[in-house]
């Protein structure tokens, strides 16, 4: 899935590509609706959840 970058906020990603929620949920990001997560960048959220951002970006691209 192109157009998603590591510096995009979770909110922006979900507004423009709602289908990517399943990839994020599968990776362990179960708080996608949380107000705080809406303003976090994908990279920040990955760090908070102990995820490798490069692996997460690859999973999003493969989706």
CSV table of N, CA and C in Angstrom, one decimal:
chain,number,residue,atom,x,y,z
A,1,UNK,N,0.9,-1.2,0.0
A,1,UNK,CA,0.0,0.0,0.0
A,1,UNK,C,0.9,1.2,0.0
A,2,UNK,N,0.9,2.0,-1.0
A,2,UNK,CA,1.7,3.1,-1.1
A,2,UNK,C,1.1,4.3,-0.5
A,3,UNK,N,1.9,5.4,-0.3
A,3,UNK,CA,1.3,6.6,0.3
A,3,UNK,C,1.4,6.7,1.8
A,4,UNK,N,1.7,5.6,2.5
A,4,UNK,CA,1.8,5.7,3.9
A,4,UNK,C,3.3,5.8,4.3
A,5,UNK,N,3.6,6.8,5.2
A,5,UNK,CA,4.9,7.0,5.6
A,5,UNK,C,5.0,6.8,7.1
A,6,UNK,N,6.2,6.6,7.6
A,6,UNK,CA,6.4,6.4,9.1
A,6,UNK,C,6.1,7.6,9.9
A,7,UNK,N,6.1,8.8,9.2
A,7,UNK,CA,5.8,10.0,10.0
A,7,UNK,C,4.3,10.5,9.9
A,8,UNK,N,3.5,9.7,9.2
A,8,UNK,CA,2.1,10.0,9.2
A,8,UNK,C,1.5,9.6,10.6
A,9,UNK,N,0.5,10.4,11.0
A,9,UNK,CA,-0.2,10.0,12.2
A,9,UNK,C,-1.1,8.8,12.0
A,10,UNK,N,-1.4,8.1,13.1
A,10,UNK,CA,-2.3,7.0,13.0
A,10,UNK,C,-3.7,7.5,12.5
A,11,UNK,N,-4.1,8.7,13.0
A,11,UNK,CA,-5.4,9.2,12.6
A,11,UNK,C,-5.4,9.5,11.1
A,12,UNK,N,-4.4,10.1,10.5
A,12,UNK,CA,-4.3,10.3,9.1
A,12,UNK,C,-4.3,9.0,8.3
A,13,UNK,N,-3.6,8.1,8.8
A,13,UNK,CA,-3.5,6.8,8.1
A,13,UNK,C,-4.9,6.1,8.0
A,14,UNK,N,-5.6,6.1,9.1
A,14,UNK,CA,-6.9,5.5,9.2
A,14,UNK,C,-8.0,6.3,8.5
A,15,UNK,N,-7.9,7.6,8.4
A,15,UNK,CA,-8.8,8.4,7.6
A,15,UNK,C,-8.7,8.2,6.1
A,16,UNK,N,-7.4,8.0,5.7
A,16,UNK,CA,-7.2,7.9,4.2
A,16,UNK,C,-7.1,6.5,3.8
A,17,UNK,N,-6.8,5.5,4.7
A,17,UNK,CA,-6.6,4.1,4.3
A,17,UNK,C,-7.2,3.3,5.5
A,18,UNK,N,-8.5,3.3,5.7
A,18,UNK,CA,-9.1,2.6,6.9
A,18,UNK,C,-8.8,1.1,6.8
A,19,UNK,N,-8.6,0.5,5.7
A,19,UNK,CA,-8.3,-1.0,5.6
A,19,UNK,C,-7.0,-1.4,6.2
A,20,UNK,N,-6.1,-0.4,6.4
A,20,UNK,CA,-4.8,-0.8,7.0
A,20,UNK,C,-4.9,-1.0,8.5
A,21,UNK,N,-6.1,-0.7,9.1
A,21,UNK,CA,-6.4,-1.0,10.5
A,21,UNK,C,-6.1,-2.5,10.8
A,22,UNK,N,-6.5,-3.4,9.9
A,22,UNK,CA,-6.3,-4.8,10.2
A,22,UNK,C,-4.8,-5.1,10.3
A,23,UNK,N,-4.0,-4.5,9.5
A,23,UNK,CA,-2.5,-4.8,9.6
A,23,UNK,C,-2.0,-4.3,11.0
A,24,UNK,N,-2.4,-3.1,11.4
A,24,UNK,CA,-2.0,-2.5,12.6
A,24,UNK,C,-2.5,-3.3,13.8
A,25,UNK,N,-3.7,-3.8,13.7
A,25,UNK,CA,-4.3,-4.6,14.8
A,25,UNK,C,-3.5,-5.9,14.9
A,26,UNK,N,-3.3,-6.5,13.8
A,26,UNK,CA,-2.5,-7.8,13.8
A,26,UNK,C,-1.1,-7.6,14.4
A,27,UNK,N,-0.5,-6.4,14.2
A,27,UNK,CA,0.8,-6.2,14.7
A,27,UNK,C,0.8,-5.9,16.2
A,28,UNK,N,-0.4,-5.7,16.8
A,28,UNK,CA,-0.5,-5.5,18.2
A,28,UNK,C,-1.0,-4.1,18.6
A,29,UNK,N,-1.3,-3.3,17.7
A,29,UNK,CA,-1.8,-1.9,18.0
A,29,UNK,C,-3.3,-2.0,18.1
A,30,UNK,N,-3.8,-2.3,19.3
A,30,UNK,CA,-5.2,-2.5,19.6
A,30,UNK,C,-5.9,-1.3,20.1
A,31,UNK,N,-5.2,-0.2,20.1
A,31,UNK,CA,-5.8,1.1,20.7
A,31,UNK,C,-5.9,2.1,19.6
A,32,UNK,N,-6.3,1.7,18.4
A,32,UNK,CA,-6.4,2.6,17.2
A,32,UNK,C,-7.4,3.7,17.4
A,33,UNK,N,-8.5,3.4,18.2
A,33,UNK,CA,-9.5,4.4,18.4
A,33,UNK,C,-9.2,5.4,19.6
A,34,UNK,N,-8.2,5.1,20.3
A,34,UNK,CA,-7.8,5.9,21.4
A,34,UNK,C,-7.4,7.3,20.9
A,35,UNK,N,-7.9,8.4,21.6
A,35,UNK,CA,-7.6,9.7,21.2
A,35,UNK,C,-6.1,10.0,21.1
A,36,UNK,N,-5.3,9.5,22.0
A,36,UNK,CA,-3.9,9.7,22.0
A,36,UNK,C,-3.2,9.1,20.7
A,37,UNK,N,-3.7,8.0,20.3
A,37,UNK,CA,-3.1,7.3,19.2
A,37,UNK,C,-3.3,8.1,17.9
A,38,UNK,N,-4.4,8.9,17.8
A,38,UNK,CA,-4.7,9.6,16.6
A,38,UNK,C,-3.7,10.6,16.3
A,39,UNK,N,-3.0,11.1,17.3
A,39,UNK,CA,-2.0,12.1,17.0
A,39,UNK,C,-0.5,11.6,17.0
A,40,UNK,N,-0.4,10.3,17.2
A,40,UNK,CA,1.0,9.7,17.2
A,40,UNK,C,1.3,9.4,15.8
A,41,UNK,N,2.6,9.5,15.5
A,41,UNK,CA,3.1,9.1,14.2
A,41,UNK,C,3.1,7.5,14.2
A,42,UNK,N,3.2,6.9,13.0
A,42,UNK,CA,3.3,5.5,12.9
A,42,UNK,C,4.6,5.0,13.6
A,43,UNK,N,5.6,5.8,13.4
A,43,UNK,CA,6.9,5.4,14.0
A,43,UNK,C,6.9,5.5,15.5
A,44,UNK,N,6.2,6.5,16.1
A,44,UNK,CA,6.1,6.7,17.5
A,44,UNK,C,5.2,5.5,18.1
A,45,UNK,N,4.1,5.2,17.4
A,45,UNK,CA,3.3,4.1,17.9
A,45,UNK,C,4.0,2.8,17.8
A,46,UNK,N,4.8,2.6,16.8
A,46,UNK,CA,5.6,1.3,16.7
A,46,UNK,C,6.6,1.2,17.9
A,47,UNK,N,7.2,2.4,18.2
A,47,UNK,CA,8.2,2.4,19.3
A,47,UNK,C,7.5,2.1,20.6
A,48,UNK,N,6.3,2.7,20.9
A,48,UNK,CA,5.6,2.5,22.1
A,48,UNK,C,5.2,1.0,22.3
A,49,UNK,N,4.8,0.4,21.1
A,49,UNK,CA,4.4,-1.0,21.2
A,49,UNK,C,5.6,-2.0,21.0
A,50,UNK,N,6.8,-1.5,20.9
A,50,UNK,CA,7.9,-2.4,20.8
A,50,UNK,C,8.0,-3.1,19.5
A,51,UNK,N,7.5,-2.4,18.4
A,51,UNK,CA,7.6,-3.0,17.1
A,51,UNK,C,8.7,-2.4,16.3
A,52,UNK,N,9.2,-3.2,15.4
A,52,UNK,CA,10.2,-2.8,14.4
A,52,UNK,C,9.5,-2.0,13.3
A,53,UNK,N,9.8,-0.7,13.2
A,53,UNK,CA,9.1,0.1,12.2
A,53,UNK,C,9.3,-0.4,10.8
A,54,UNK,N,10.5,-0.8,10.5
A,54,UNK,CA,10.8,-1.3,9.1
A,54,UNK,C,9.9,-2.6,8.8
A,55,UNK,N,9.8,-3.5,9.8
A,55,UNK,CA,9.0,-4.6,9.6
A,55,UNK,C,7.5,-4.3,9.4
A,56,UNK,N,7.1,-3.3,10.2
A,56,UNK,CA,5.7,-2.8,10.1
A,56,UNK,C,5.4,-2.1,8.8
A,57,UNK,N,6.3,-1.3,8.3
A,57,UNK,CA,6.2,-0.7,7.0
A,57,UNK,C,6.1,-1.8,5.9
A,58,UNK,N,6.9,-2.8,6.0
A,58,UNK,CA,6.9,-3.9,5.0
A,58,UNK,C,5.6,-4.6,5.0
A,59,UNK,N,5.0,-4.8,6.2
A,59,UNK,CA,3.7,-5.5,6.3
A,59,UNK,C,2.6,-4.6,5.7
A,60,UNK,N,2.7,-3.3,5.9
A,60,UNK,CA,1.7,-2.4,5.3
A,60,UNK,C,1.9,-2.4,3.8
A,61,UNK,N,3.1,-2.4,3.3
A,61,UNK,CA,3.3,-2.4,1.8
A,61,UNK,C,2.9,-3.7,1.2
A,62,UNK,N,3.0,-4.8,1.9
A,62,UNK,CA,2.6,-6.1,1.4
A,62,UNK,C,1.1,-6.2,1.4
A,63,UNK,N,0.4,-5.5,2.2
A,63,UNK,CA,-1.1,-5.5,2.3
A,63,UNK,C,-1.6,-4.9,1.0
